[in-house]
Each structure stands twice: as structure tokens, then as C-alpha cells.
Short mmCIF file of C-alpha atoms in Angstrom, two decimals:
data_model
loop_
_atom_site.label_atom_id
_atom_site.label_comp_id
_atom_site.label_asym_id
_atom_site.label_seq_id
_atom_site.Cartn_x
_atom_site.Cartn_y
_atom_site.Cartn_z
CA UNK A 6 13.56 -12.29 1.50
CA UNK A 7 10.69 -11.93 -1.13
CA UNK A 8 7.20 -11.59 0.35
CA UNK A 9 5.35 -12.41 -2.52
CA UNK A 10 5.38 -16.11 -4.11
CA UNK A 11 6.11 -16.53 -7.82
CA UNK A 12 4.06 -19.27 -7.73
CA UNK A 13 1.03 -20.66 -5.47
CA UNK A 14 3.49 -23.90 -4.51
CA UNK A 15 6.22 -21.66 -3.44
CA UNK A 16 7.27 -21.82 0.26
CA UNK A 17 5.93 -18.95 2.51
CA UNK A 18 8.77 -16.36 3.63
CA UNK A 19 9.92 -16.95 6.85
CA UNK A 20 9.93 -13.17 7.69
CA UNK A 21 7.55 -10.65 6.57
CA UNK A 22 7.64 -6.66 7.48
CA UNK A 23 4.71 -4.65 6.27
CA UNK A 24 4.57 -1.06 6.76
CA UNK A 25 1.33 0.88 6.58
CA UNK A 26 1.04 4.63 6.22
CA UNK A 27 -2.19 6.30 7.35
CA UNK A 28 -2.50 10.09 6.32
CA UNK A 29 -5.96 11.10 6.97
CA UNK A 30 -5.60 14.80 5.69
CA UNK A 31 -8.46 17.10 5.24
CA UNK A 32 -6.67 20.26 4.72
CA UNK A 33 -7.62 20.64 1.05
CA UNK A 34 -9.67 17.72 0.65
CA UNK A 35 -12.50 15.37 2.28
CA UNK A 36 -11.14 13.07 5.33
CA UNK A 37 -11.24 9.43 4.69
CA UNK A 38 -13.06 6.90 6.62
CA UNK A 39 -10.58 4.14 6.37
CA UNK A 40 -7.24 4.91 7.53
CA UNK A 41 -7.78 2.76 10.41
CA UNK A 42 -10.16 0.41 9.10
CA UNK A 43 -7.72 -0.69 6.20
CA UNK A 44 -5.01 -1.60 8.92
CA UNK A 45 -7.64 -3.63 10.44
CA UNK A 46 -8.73 -5.36 7.25
CA UNK A 47 -5.17 -6.39 6.57
CA UNK A 48 -5.10 -8.05 10.27
CA UNK A 49 -8.43 -9.59 9.52
CA UNK A 50 -6.89 -11.00 6.24
CA UNK A 51 -3.94 -12.49 8.22
CA UNK A 52 -6.35 -14.44 10.42
CA UNK A 53 -8.10 -16.16 7.54
CA UNK A 54 -5.13 -17.13 5.76
CA UNK A 55 -2.76 -20.17 6.37
CA UNK A 56 0.29 -17.81 6.41
CA UNK A 57 2.38 -18.10 9.58
CA UNK A 58 0.93 -15.43 11.63
CA UNK A 59 4.30 -15.17 13.73
CA UNK A 60 6.30 -14.52 10.66
CA UNK A 61 4.29 -11.23 10.07
CA UNK A 62 5.09 -8.09 11.80
CA UNK A 63 3.18 -5.06 11.25
CA UNK A 64 3.86 -1.28 11.97
CA UNK A 65 1.59 1.24 11.11
CA UNK A 66 2.11 5.11 11.28
CA UNK A 67 0.08 8.27 11.12
CA UNK A 68 0.76 11.83 10.57
CA UNK A 69 3.79 11.16 8.18
CA UNK A 70 6.27 13.47 7.24
CA UNK A 71 9.33 12.58 4.92
CA UNK A 72 11.31 12.55 8.00
CA UNK A 73 9.46 10.30 9.84
CA UNK A 74 8.93 8.01 7.07
CA UNK A 75 12.89 8.36 6.43
CA UNK A 76 13.27 7.08 9.96
CA UNK A 77 10.85 4.32 10.01
CA UNK A 78 12.14 3.11 6.53
CA UNK A 79 15.88 2.99 8.12
CA UNK A 80 14.69 1.00 11.45
CA UNK A 81 11.71 -1.15 10.10
CA UNK A 82 13.46 -2.15 6.71
CA UNK A 83 9.87 -3.37 5.29
CA UNK A 84 9.32 -5.78 2.58
CA UNK A 85 5.99 -4.22 1.97
CA UNK A 86 4.61 -0.62 1.99
CA UNK A 87 0.92 -0.11 1.90
CA UNK A 88 -0.21 3.65 1.55
CA UNK A 89 -3.69 4.51 2.91
CA UNK A 90 -4.19 8.20 2.15
CA UNK A 91 -4.98 10.96 -0.15
CA UNK A 92 -3.29 10.99 -3.50
CA UNK A 93 -3.21 13.47 -6.40
CA UNK A 94 -1.65 14.09 -9.68
CA UNK A 95 1.57 15.35 -7.67
CA UNK A 96 1.74 12.10 -5.73
CA UNK A 97 0.72 10.89 -2.26
CA UNK A 98 0.03 13.30 0.53
CA UNK A 99 2.07 13.84 3.27
CA UNK A 100 2.21 15.96 6.17
CA UNK A 101 4.29 19.29 5.76
CA UNK A 102 7.09 19.51 7.35
CA UNK A 103 5.67 22.22 9.35
CA UNK A 104 3.02 20.04 10.58
CA UNK A 105 -0.10 22.22 8.96
CA UNK A 106 0.04 21.39 5.26
CA UNK A 107 0.33 19.14 2.49
CA UNK A 108 3.75 17.52 1.32
CA UNK A 109 3.18 15.71 -2.08
CA UNK A 110 5.60 12.87 -2.12
CA UNK A 111 6.23 11.75 -5.76
CA UNK A 112 7.84 8.63 -7.52
CA UNK A 113 11.34 10.29 -7.41
CA UNK A 114 10.79 11.59 -3.75
CA UNK A 115 9.88 7.94 -2.42
CA UNK A 116 12.83 6.49 -4.33
CA UNK A 117 15.26 8.79 -2.58
CA UNK A 118 13.90 8.08 0.85
CA UNK A 119 14.12 4.15 -0.23
CA UNK A 120 17.58 4.74 -1.35
CA UNK A 121 18.57 6.47 1.98
CA UNK A 122 17.02 3.90 4.19
CA UNK A 123 19.35 1.44 2.55
CA UNK A 124 16.45 -0.12 0.68
CA UNK A 125 17.79 -1.14 -3.12
CA UNK A 126 14.48 -2.61 -4.48
CA UNK A 127 11.23 -2.67 -2.39
CA UNK A 128 9.33 -5.91 -3.03
CA UNK A 129 5.84 -4.88 -2.72
CA UNK A 130 4.34 -1.32 -2.88
CA UNK A 131 0.42 -0.61 -2.63
CA UNK A 132 -0.89 2.73 -2.93
CA UNK A 133 -4.49 2.78 -1.98
CA UNK A 134 -4.83 6.30 -2.93
CA UNK A 135 -6.47 8.56 -5.66
CA UNK A 136 -4.62 9.05 -8.81
CA UNK A 137 -1.53 7.04 -7.79
CA UNK A 138 -1.03 4.55 -10.65
CA UNK A 139 1.25 6.90 -12.30
CA UNK A 140 3.62 6.84 -9.42
CA UNK A 141 3.34 3.19 -9.13
CA UNK A 142 4.18 2.46 -12.41
CA UNK A 143 7.19 4.88 -12.36
CA UNK A 144 8.64 3.27 -9.32
CA UNK A 145 8.27 -0.28 -10.91
CA UNK A 146 9.67 0.98 -14.46
CA UNK A 147 12.71 2.56 -12.93
CA UNK A 148 13.25 -0.77 -10.78
CA UNK A 149 12.79 0.63 -7.28
CA UNK A 150 10.06 -1.66 -6.50
CA UNK A 151 9.19 -5.32 -7.61
CA UNK A 152 5.65 -5.11 -7.61
CA UNK A 153 3.40 -2.20 -7.45
CA UNK A 154 -0.19 -1.28 -7.21
CA UNK A 155 -1.86 2.01 -7.90
CA UNK A 156 -5.04 3.66 -8.79
CA UNK A 157 -5.93 5.51 -11.96
CA UNK A 158 -8.21 8.13 -11.30
CA UNK A 159 -10.32 8.39 -7.86
CA UNK A 160 -11.07 5.79 -5.18
CA UNK A 161 -14.19 4.47 -3.63
CA UNK A 162 -13.70 4.01 0.15
CA UNK A 163 -15.54 0.73 0.47
CA UNK A 164 -13.99 -0.45 -2.86
CA UNK A 165 -10.56 0.45 -1.35
CA UNK A 166 -11.16 -1.75 1.99
CA UNK A 167 -12.40 -4.48 -0.22
CA UNK A 168 -9.25 -4.43 -2.46
CA UNK A 169 -6.94 -4.46 0.63
CA UNK A 170 -8.69 -7.56 1.93
CA UNK A 171 -8.88 -9.36 -1.30
CA UNK A 172 -5.21 -8.50 -1.86
CA UNK A 173 -3.91 -9.37 1.57
CA UNK A 174 -5.87 -12.49 2.21
CA UNK A 175 -4.57 -14.29 -1.20
CA UNK A 176 -1.07 -12.97 -0.22
CA UNK A 177 -0.97 -14.54 2.99
CA UNK A 178 -2.19 -17.54 1.57
CA UNK A 179 0.85 -17.62 -0.55
CA UNK A 180 -0.53 -16.29 -3.77
CA UNK A 181 1.37 -14.91 -6.41
CA UNK A 182 1.44 -11.27 -7.07
CA UNK A 183 -1.02 -11.62 -10.51
CA UNK A 184 -3.56 -13.59 -8.20
CA UNK A 185 -3.38 -11.09 -5.49
CA UNK A 186 -4.16 -8.33 -7.70
CA UNK A 187 -6.91 -9.99 -9.52
CA UNK A 188 -8.56 -11.27 -6.53
CA UNK A 189 -8.62 -7.70 -4.72
CA UNK A 190 -9.72 -6.08 -7.86
CA UNK A 191 -12.53 -8.55 -8.51
CA UNK A 192 -13.73 -8.06 -4.97
CA UNK A 193 -13.57 -4.30 -5.18
CA UNK A 194 -15.51 -4.31 -8.55
CA UNK A 195 -18.66 -6.22 -6.89
CA UNK A 196 -19.08 -3.15 -4.72
CA UNK A 197 -20.40 0.10 -6.60
CA UNK A 198 -21.11 3.32 -4.99
CA UNK A 199 -24.12 5.20 -5.44
CA UNK A 200 -22.74 6.97 -8.60
CA UNK A 201 -22.00 3.69 -10.13
CA UNK A 202 -18.06 4.74 -9.76
CA UNK A 203 -15.77 1.83 -9.78
CA UNK A 204 -11.88 2.08 -8.57
CA UNK A 205 -9.72 1.38 -11.40
CA UNK A 206 -6.59 -0.53 -10.08
CA UNK A 207 -3.49 -0.95 -11.88
CA UNK A 208 -0.69 -3.45 -11.22
CA UNK A 209 3.00 -3.17 -12.18
CA UNK A 210 6.00 -5.49 -12.26
CA UNK A 211 9.57 -4.36 -12.65
CA UNK A 212 11.27 -5.78 -15.90
#
């Protein structure tokens, strides 16, 4: 099943499983304000859309280690993964196996976890994390995901929430990926922080 319509007129999918990863790590960086808020925003977007609500299953996990992520991928078999947490040039930040440090998960690492879970190609990946555009691009270019979103540079919390709402409310109205991305980006771009920073979202599609 494919969770994103290729055109606005396409029939909505009968099943959509969305896995959200919420890692609010502050071992080396500032804590985030949106780990739980972003999950709530996604659910609010579903309420506002015409998408059949009974056909969407959310699963949200925090304190994510590689082992825990592998287990959820294998059991839940998501169509979409939405990451809300810190990121760096090294990858998205997970919890180290010891539980007291950071484990940076890069594109090859996530590709391996998907493969081990039996997910040949993930339909949608949203990395709503700082410096995640390169990772999103790599996974799309290598064919591990059909559609991917990442951020080039730093992210602003309020803009991340706005993007999530704009993207998901459009998807739940059966919008195509390009429209979902455009609406999310435009909504995020309307809100500037006190320094005038705008989160730079990038969208990628597998060839």
C-alpha cells in the first residue's frame, strides 16, 4: 500500500501506519520543546482532513535505541516514519545502547535497520531534525525510501511544528507529495524566529 497519492484524485489508501520517533536528548545539545507537541499536531491534522480516520494507525516511541527501533520496525511495518528530535551532520540522534549517550544514526545505518525489518522500500520518511537533508537525499537516491524530507541546516521549533501540520493535513486530504511538501514549507516559512531564521526544508523522491 502506498500512503501518498500520486495525484489529488487518487483513491486514499485503505491502511496507513505512521511511526513517530521522539528523542528529546539534551546530553550535548539543548532540549527540544516539540517532541510530544509534534505528535499531537499530526493527530490534529488528521481531525481536520477527510482521510478515513479509522484507516490510520499511529505509533509513537521515545528513548529510541537502534535495538528498540529495529523491534518496532519489524513488528509495526510502518508506511511512514516521522522523526522528531535532534540531528547533526553525523545523522539523527538516537540513545546509545548504554542509555547514557548519543548514537548517531546515518543513512546506511537506517537502511540496514529497514532491511533487517523486511522493509524493502519505505514509502515516506520525514526527518524533522537539524542537518538531516543529506541523509534524506541519500536514502531516496539509493532507493531505500520513495519520498523523503530533511532540513538543510538548523531547525526552528515553531517552524517544525508548522511544517508537520501543513504536510500531514495535506497528506490526509489525499494530496500528492509535492503538494504536501509545498504546503508544509509555506506554512513554516510564514513564522520567523526573533533572529529571522527560516528552516530550510528539502524534499526528495526516489528515481
